[in-house]
mmCIF file of C-alpha atoms in Angstrom:
data_model
loop_
_atom_site.group_PDB
_atom_site.id
_atom_site.type_symbol
_atom_site.label_atom_id
_atom_site.label_comp_id
_atom_site.label_asym_id
_atom_site.label_seq_id
_atom_site.Cartn_x
_atom_site.Cartn_y
_atom_site.Cartn_z
ATOM 1 C CA ASP Y 1 98.258 89.965 113.662
ATOM 2 C CA ALA Y 2 99.343 86.678 115.039
ATOM 3 C CA LYS Y 3 102.864 86.247 116.286
ATOM 4 C CA THR Y 4 105.263 83.717 114.590
ATOM 5 C CA THR Y 5 108.126 81.623 116.118
ATOM 6 C CA GLN Y 6 110.937 80.442 113.830
ATOM 7 C CA PRO Y 7 114.267 78.781 114.658
ATOM 8 C CA THR Y 8 117.045 81.227 114.767
ATOM 9 C CA SER Y 9 119.217 79.387 112.230
ATOM 10 C CA MET Y 10 119.339 76.351 110.176
ATOM 11 C CA ASP Y 11 121.888 74.573 107.848
ATOM 12 C CA CYS Y 12 121.407 72.675 104.599
ATOM 13 C CA ALA Y 13 123.522 70.884 102.174
ATOM 14 C CA GLU Y 14 123.454 72.128 98.576
ATOM 15 C CA GLY Y 15 121.059 70.041 96.533
ATOM 16 C CA ARG Y 16 119.111 68.846 99.398
ATOM 17 C CA ALA Y 17 115.672 69.990 100.431
ATOM 18 C CA ALA Y 18 115.597 72.854 102.961
ATOM 19 C CA ASN Y 19 112.497 72.632 105.282
ATOM 20 C CA LEU Y 20 111.940 75.743 107.338
ATOM 21 C CA PRO Y 21 109.363 75.558 110.056
ATOM 22 C CA CYS Y 22 107.169 78.217 111.519
ATOM 23 C CA ASN Y 23 104.769 78.206 114.437
ATOM 24 C CA HIS Y 24 101.787 80.534 114.437
ATOM 25 C CA SER Y 25 99.488 78.930 117.086
ATOM 26 C CA THR Y 26 97.294 82.203 117.561
ATOM 27 C CA ILE Y 27 96.475 82.491 113.902
ATOM 28 C CA SER Y 28 92.925 83.548 113.152
ATOM 29 C CA GLY Y 29 90.632 82.469 110.398
ATOM 30 C CA ASN Y 30 91.285 85.332 107.937
ATOM 31 C CA GLU Y 31 95.008 85.434 108.298
ATOM 32 C CA TYR Y 32 97.382 84.377 105.725
ATOM 33 C CA VAL Y 33 100.835 82.903 106.067
ATOM 34 C CA TYR Y 34 103.518 84.715 104.024
ATOM 35 C CA TRP Y 35 107.133 83.820 103.488
ATOM 36 C CA TYR Y 36 109.777 86.314 102.441
ATOM 37 C CA ARG Y 37 113.551 86.053 102.318
ATOM 38 C CA GLN Y 38 116.286 88.609 102.518
ATOM 39 C CA ILE Y 39 119.624 87.933 100.935
ATOM 40 C CA HIS Y 40 122.436 89.867 102.360
ATOM 41 C CA SER Y 41 122.191 93.701 101.704
ATOM 42 C CA GLN Y 42 119.164 93.311 99.445
ATOM 43 C CA GLY Y 43 115.500 94.126 100.028
ATOM 44 C CA PRO Y 44 113.336 91.291 101.142
ATOM 45 C CA GLN Y 45 111.900 89.117 98.415
ATOM 46 C CA TYR Y 46 108.423 87.600 98.227
ATOM 47 C CA ILE Y 47 108.457 83.812 98.187
ATOM 48 C CA ILE Y 48 104.980 82.292 98.523
ATOM 49 C CA HIS Y 49 101.814 82.711 100.732
ATOM 50 C CA GLY Y 50 98.749 80.605 101.675
ATOM 51 C CA LEU Y 51 95.631 80.411 103.729
ATOM 52 C CA LYS Y 52 94.945 76.877 104.424
ATOM 53 C CA ASN Y 53 95.759 74.774 101.363
ATOM 54 C CA ASN Y 54 99.234 73.757 100.523
ATOM 55 C CA GLU Y 55 100.732 75.968 97.761
ATOM 56 C CA THR Y 56 103.608 75.531 95.366
ATOM 57 C CA ASN Y 57 105.320 77.910 92.871
ATOM 58 C CA GLU Y 58 108.516 78.123 91.053
ATOM 59 C CA MET Y 59 110.507 78.995 94.126
ATOM 60 C CA ALA Y 60 109.090 76.862 96.874
ATOM 61 C CA SER Y 61 106.359 74.967 98.518
ATOM 62 C CA LEU Y 62 104.295 75.830 101.476
ATOM 63 C CA ILE Y 63 102.790 73.279 103.685
ATOM 64 C CA ILE Y 64 100.184 74.441 106.299
ATOM 65 C CA THR Y 65 98.970 71.968 108.974
ATOM 66 C CA GLU Y 66 95.311 71.306 109.062
ATOM 67 C CA ASP Y 67 94.793 73.257 112.207
ATOM 68 C CA ARG Y 68 96.773 76.065 110.667
ATOM 69 C CA LYS Y 69 98.963 76.502 113.820
ATOM 70 C CA SER Y 70 102.213 75.818 111.906
ATOM 71 C CA SER Y 71 103.659 75.654 108.517
ATOM 72 C CA THR Y 72 106.777 74.587 106.651
ATOM 73 C CA LEU Y 73 108.490 76.253 103.749
ATOM 74 C CA ILE Y 74 110.267 73.846 101.467
ATOM 75 C CA LEU Y 75 112.968 74.744 99.086
ATOM 76 C CA PRO Y 76 113.198 71.449 97.109
ATOM 77 C CA HIS Y 77 116.850 71.651 95.993
ATOM 78 C CA ALA Y 78 118.690 74.228 97.896
ATOM 79 C CA THR Y 79 121.521 76.085 96.284
ATOM 80 C CA LEU Y 80 124.326 78.349 97.729
ATOM 81 C CA ARG Y 81 122.189 81.319 96.467
ATOM 82 C CA ASP Y 82 119.437 80.293 98.771
ATOM 83 C CA THR Y 83 121.551 81.321 101.788
ATOM 84 C CA ALA Y 84 119.500 84.103 103.397
ATOM 85 C CA VAL Y 85 117.197 85.204 106.234
ATOM 86 C CA TYR Y 86 113.712 83.682 105.898
ATOM 87 C CA TYR Y 87 110.736 85.418 107.393
ATOM 88 C CA CYS Y 88 107.482 83.763 108.181
ATOM 89 C CA ILE Y 89 104.699 86.387 108.596
ATOM 90 C CA VAL Y 90 101.141 86.095 109.552
ATOM 91 C CA CYS Y 91 98.985 88.820 107.921
ATOM 92 C CA SER Y 92 95.360 89.779 107.896
ATOM 93 C CA GLY Y 93 93.504 91.100 104.943
ATOM 94 C CA GLY Y 94 94.129 88.149 102.638
ATOM 95 C CA THR Y 95 95.798 90.107 99.913
ATOM 96 C CA SER Y 96 99.112 91.834 99.432
ATOM 97 C CA TYR Y 97 97.903 95.100 101.090
ATOM 98 C CA GLY Y 98 97.974 93.632 104.533
ATOM 99 C CA LYS Y 99 100.541 95.193 106.843
ATOM 100 C CA LEU Y 100 103.599 92.991 107.093
ATOM 101 C CA THR Y 101 105.301 92.786 110.424
ATOM 102 C CA PHE Y 102 108.698 91.130 110.171
ATOM 103 C CA GLY Y 103 110.174 89.082 112.968
ATOM 104 C CA GLN Y 104 113.748 87.957 113.413
ATOM 105 C CA GLY Y 105 113.455 85.219 110.886
ATOM 106 C CA THR Y 106 115.494 82.092 110.293
ATOM 107 C CA ILE Y 107 119.049 82.415 109.009
ATOM 108 C CA LEU Y 108 119.463 79.571 106.440
ATOM 109 C CA THR Y 109 122.984 78.669 105.465
ATOM 110 C CA VAL Y 110 123.395 76.353 102.468
ATOM 111 C CA HIS Y 111 126.738 74.807 102.412
ATOM 112 C CA PRO Y 112 128.534 72.844 99.663
ATOM 113 C CA ASP O 1 109.637 96.574 84.646
ATOM 114 C CA ALA O 2 112.527 98.229 86.448
ATOM 115 C CA GLY O 3 111.064 97.367 89.881
ATOM 116 C CA VAL O 4 110.885 99.757 92.866
ATOM 117 C CA ILE O 5 113.587 102.433 92.523
ATOM 118 C CA GLN O 6 115.182 104.104 95.519
ATOM 119 C CA SER O 7 117.582 106.897 95.623
ATOM 120 C CA PRO O 8 120.175 107.579 96.768
ATOM 121 C CA ARG O 9 121.730 104.100 97.400
ATOM 122 C CA HIS O 10 123.988 105.493 100.100
ATOM 123 C CA GLU O 11 123.785 108.738 102.007
ATOM 124 C CA VAL O 12 126.173 110.063 104.613
ATOM 125 C CA THR O 13 125.222 113.260 106.437
ATOM 126 C CA GLU O 14 126.096 115.252 109.452
ATOM 127 C CA MET O 15 123.872 115.302 112.512
ATOM 128 C CA GLY O 16 121.281 118.048 112.249
ATOM 129 C CA GLN O 17 121.109 118.164 108.512
ATOM 130 C CA GLU O 18 117.968 117.417 106.561
ATOM 131 C CA VAL O 19 117.769 114.063 104.658
ATOM 132 C CA THR O 20 115.412 113.140 101.871
ATOM 133 C CA LEU O 21 115.031 109.565 100.650
ATOM 134 C CA ARG O 22 113.184 108.919 97.431
ATOM 135 C CA CYS O 23 111.079 106.179 95.986
ATOM 136 C CA LYS O 24 109.511 105.265 92.710
ATOM 137 C CA PRO O 25 106.987 102.445 93.103
ATOM 138 C CA ILE O 26 106.082 99.910 90.324
ATOM 139 C CA SER O 27 103.739 101.439 87.869
ATOM 140 C CA GLY O 28 100.167 100.491 88.643
ATOM 141 C CA HIS O 29 100.798 99.552 92.239
ATOM 142 C CA ASP O 30 98.523 101.598 94.653
ATOM 143 C CA TYR O 31 100.146 100.624 97.886
ATOM 144 C CA LEU O 32 103.513 102.034 99.057
ATOM 145 C CA PHE O 33 105.342 101.190 102.167
ATOM 146 C CA TRP O 34 108.487 102.501 103.995
ATOM 147 C CA TYR O 35 110.479 100.326 106.150
ATOM 148 C CA ARG O 36 113.581 100.776 108.204
ATOM 149 C CA GLN O 37 116.038 98.084 109.077
ATOM 150 C CA THR O 38 118.685 98.091 111.856
ATOM 151 C CA MET O 39 120.604 95.311 113.582
ATOM 152 C CA MET O 40 118.863 95.980 116.927
ATOM 153 C CA ARG O 41 115.306 96.366 115.715
ATOM 154 C CA GLY O 42 115.162 94.451 112.450
ATOM 155 C CA LEU O 43 112.611 95.462 109.792
ATOM 156 C CA GLU O 44 110.138 98.062 111.062
ATOM 157 C CA LEU O 45 107.157 99.431 109.150
ATOM 158 C CA LEU O 46 107.276 103.185 109.401
ATOM 159 C CA ILE O 47 104.321 104.228 107.227
ATOM 160 C CA TYR O 48 102.139 103.102 104.278
ATOM 161 C CA PHE O 49 100.056 104.803 101.640
ATOM 162 C CA ASN O 50 97.091 103.681 99.588
ATOM 163 C CA ASN O 51 96.285 105.692 96.482
ATOM 164 C CA ASN O 52 98.750 108.366 97.673
ATOM 165 C CA VAL O 53 96.901 108.720 100.911
ATOM 166 C CA PRO O 54 98.731 107.830 104.219
ATOM 167 C CA ILE O 55 96.825 105.058 105.872
ATOM 168 C CA ASP O 56 98.953 104.212 108.864
ATOM 169 C CA ASP O 57 101.881 106.167 110.157
ATOM 170 C CA SER O 58 102.061 104.678 113.619
ATOM 171 C CA GLY O 59 105.522 103.395 112.991
ATOM 172 C CA MET O 60 107.100 106.813 112.283
ATOM 173 C CA PRO O 61 109.414 107.151 115.370
ATOM 174 C CA GLU O 62 108.837 110.906 115.952
ATOM 175 C CA ASP O 63 108.024 114.264 114.461
ATOM 176 C CA ARG O 64 111.500 114.612 112.801
ATOM 177 C CA PHE O 65 110.155 112.014 110.260
ATOM 178 C CA SER O 66 107.789 112.849 107.492
ATOM 179 C CA ALA O 67 106.597 111.094 104.442
ATOM 180 C CA LYS O 68 104.714 112.274 101.399
ATOM 181 C CA MET O 69 103.306 110.728 98.311
ATOM 182 C CA PRO O 70 102.388 113.674 95.910
ATOM 183 C CA ASN O 71 101.465 111.311 93.048
ATOM 184 C CA ALA O 72 101.338 107.620 92.194
ATOM 185 C CA SER O 73 104.889 107.365 90.975
ATOM 186 C CA PHE O 74 106.705 109.212 93.632
ATOM 187 C CA SER O 75 107.216 109.205 97.512
ATOM 188 C CA THR O 76 109.686 110.787 99.859
ATOM 189 C CA LEU O 77 110.814 110.121 103.334
ATOM 190 C CA LYS O 78 112.230 113.118 105.009
ATOM 191 C CA ILE O 79 114.253 113.381 108.280
ATOM 192 C CA GLN O 80 114.805 116.730 109.793
ATOM 193 C CA PRO O 81 116.941 117.144 111.814
ATOM 194 C CA SER O 82 118.786 113.887 111.401
ATOM 195 C CA GLU O 83 120.449 112.141 114.365
ATOM 196 C CA PRO O 84 123.017 109.302 114.485
ATOM 197 C CA ARG O 85 120.412 106.922 115.744
ATOM 198 C CA ASP O 86 118.627 107.270 112.499
ATOM 199 C CA SER O 87 121.442 105.451 110.761
ATOM 200 C CA ALA O 88 119.796 102.434 109.108
ATOM 201 C CA VAL O 89 118.794 100.958 105.800
ATOM 202 C CA TYR O 90 115.521 102.356 104.674
ATOM 203 C CA PHE O 91 113.402 100.312 102.230
ATOM 204 C CA CYS O 92 110.535 101.179 100.038
ATOM 205 C CA ALA O 93 108.054 98.632 98.778
ATOM 206 C CA SER O 94 105.011 98.713 96.555
ATOM 207 C CA SER O 95 102.188 96.459 96.091
ATOM 208 C CA SER O 96 98.606 96.291 94.632
ATOM 209 C CA THR O 97 95.456 94.404 95.659
ATOM 210 C CA GLY O 98 95.501 91.091 93.925
ATOM 211 C CA VAL O 99 99.328 91.159 93.297
ATOM 212 C CA ARG O 100 101.391 88.465 94.985
ATOM 213 C CA GLY O 101 103.324 90.069 97.919
ATOM 214 C CA TYR O 102 105.338 93.284 98.116
ATOM 215 C CA THR O 103 108.209 94.238 95.900
ATOM 216 C CA PHE O 104 110.962 95.908 97.724
ATOM 217 C CA GLY O 105 113.522 98.390 96.452
ATOM 218 C CA SER O 106 117.225 97.891 96.999
ATOM 219 C CA GLY O 107 117.230 100.213 99.854
ATOM 220 C CA THR O 108 118.997 103.528 100.984
ATOM 221 C CA ARG O 109 121.781 102.975 103.451
ATOM 222 C CA LEU O 110 121.734 106.153 105.687
ATOM 223 C CA THR O 111 124.667 107.073 107.870
ATOM 224 C CA VAL O 112 124.385 110.136 110.143
ATOM 225 C CA VAL O 113 127.644 111.176 111.788
#
């Protein structure tokens, strides 16, 4: 599976949009981009995934560049409860059964 | 749905003892994953099952670790004998083809003294 690169940490003001970038320049055609987050002491939580089209759900939006070498997770109105480690993962298989390899992720801190 | 259920939540054991961690996946899910998380190594996939059959155990650190899935609703991860370096949080997750993402349990925090 392709490797991903994320910033170590980011800050965001409560109520503002949080934009978390991820680079995956070696992604191949059948690999999906997944985003998970882990709130302190809890198990990771699925957020969203996509192949090449932008995706939106009740939690977030995922913007994938046309060349698919990078993506951005957008939390439109961040709250204090969004403080967590966010993982960007590239995974083959196209459905949830692909092996997920977690990197170090981005520590997002939402402050008042 | 109660989600993925792991037990115990916390386990403290002495070095050399056998430890068994348990997981009940979400009903209907046919994939089950065991992960380990430490500060040094982050989240590591240990093993995963499909339809109760182990598919990939390349992440299992050594022979002291073993995992079983006797039926679709139960899996165990056993460490025998345990060592202090096995101290970590162990997560179980389940999924199914066509389902969005994995659902993780709350984890078992293992401390080996």
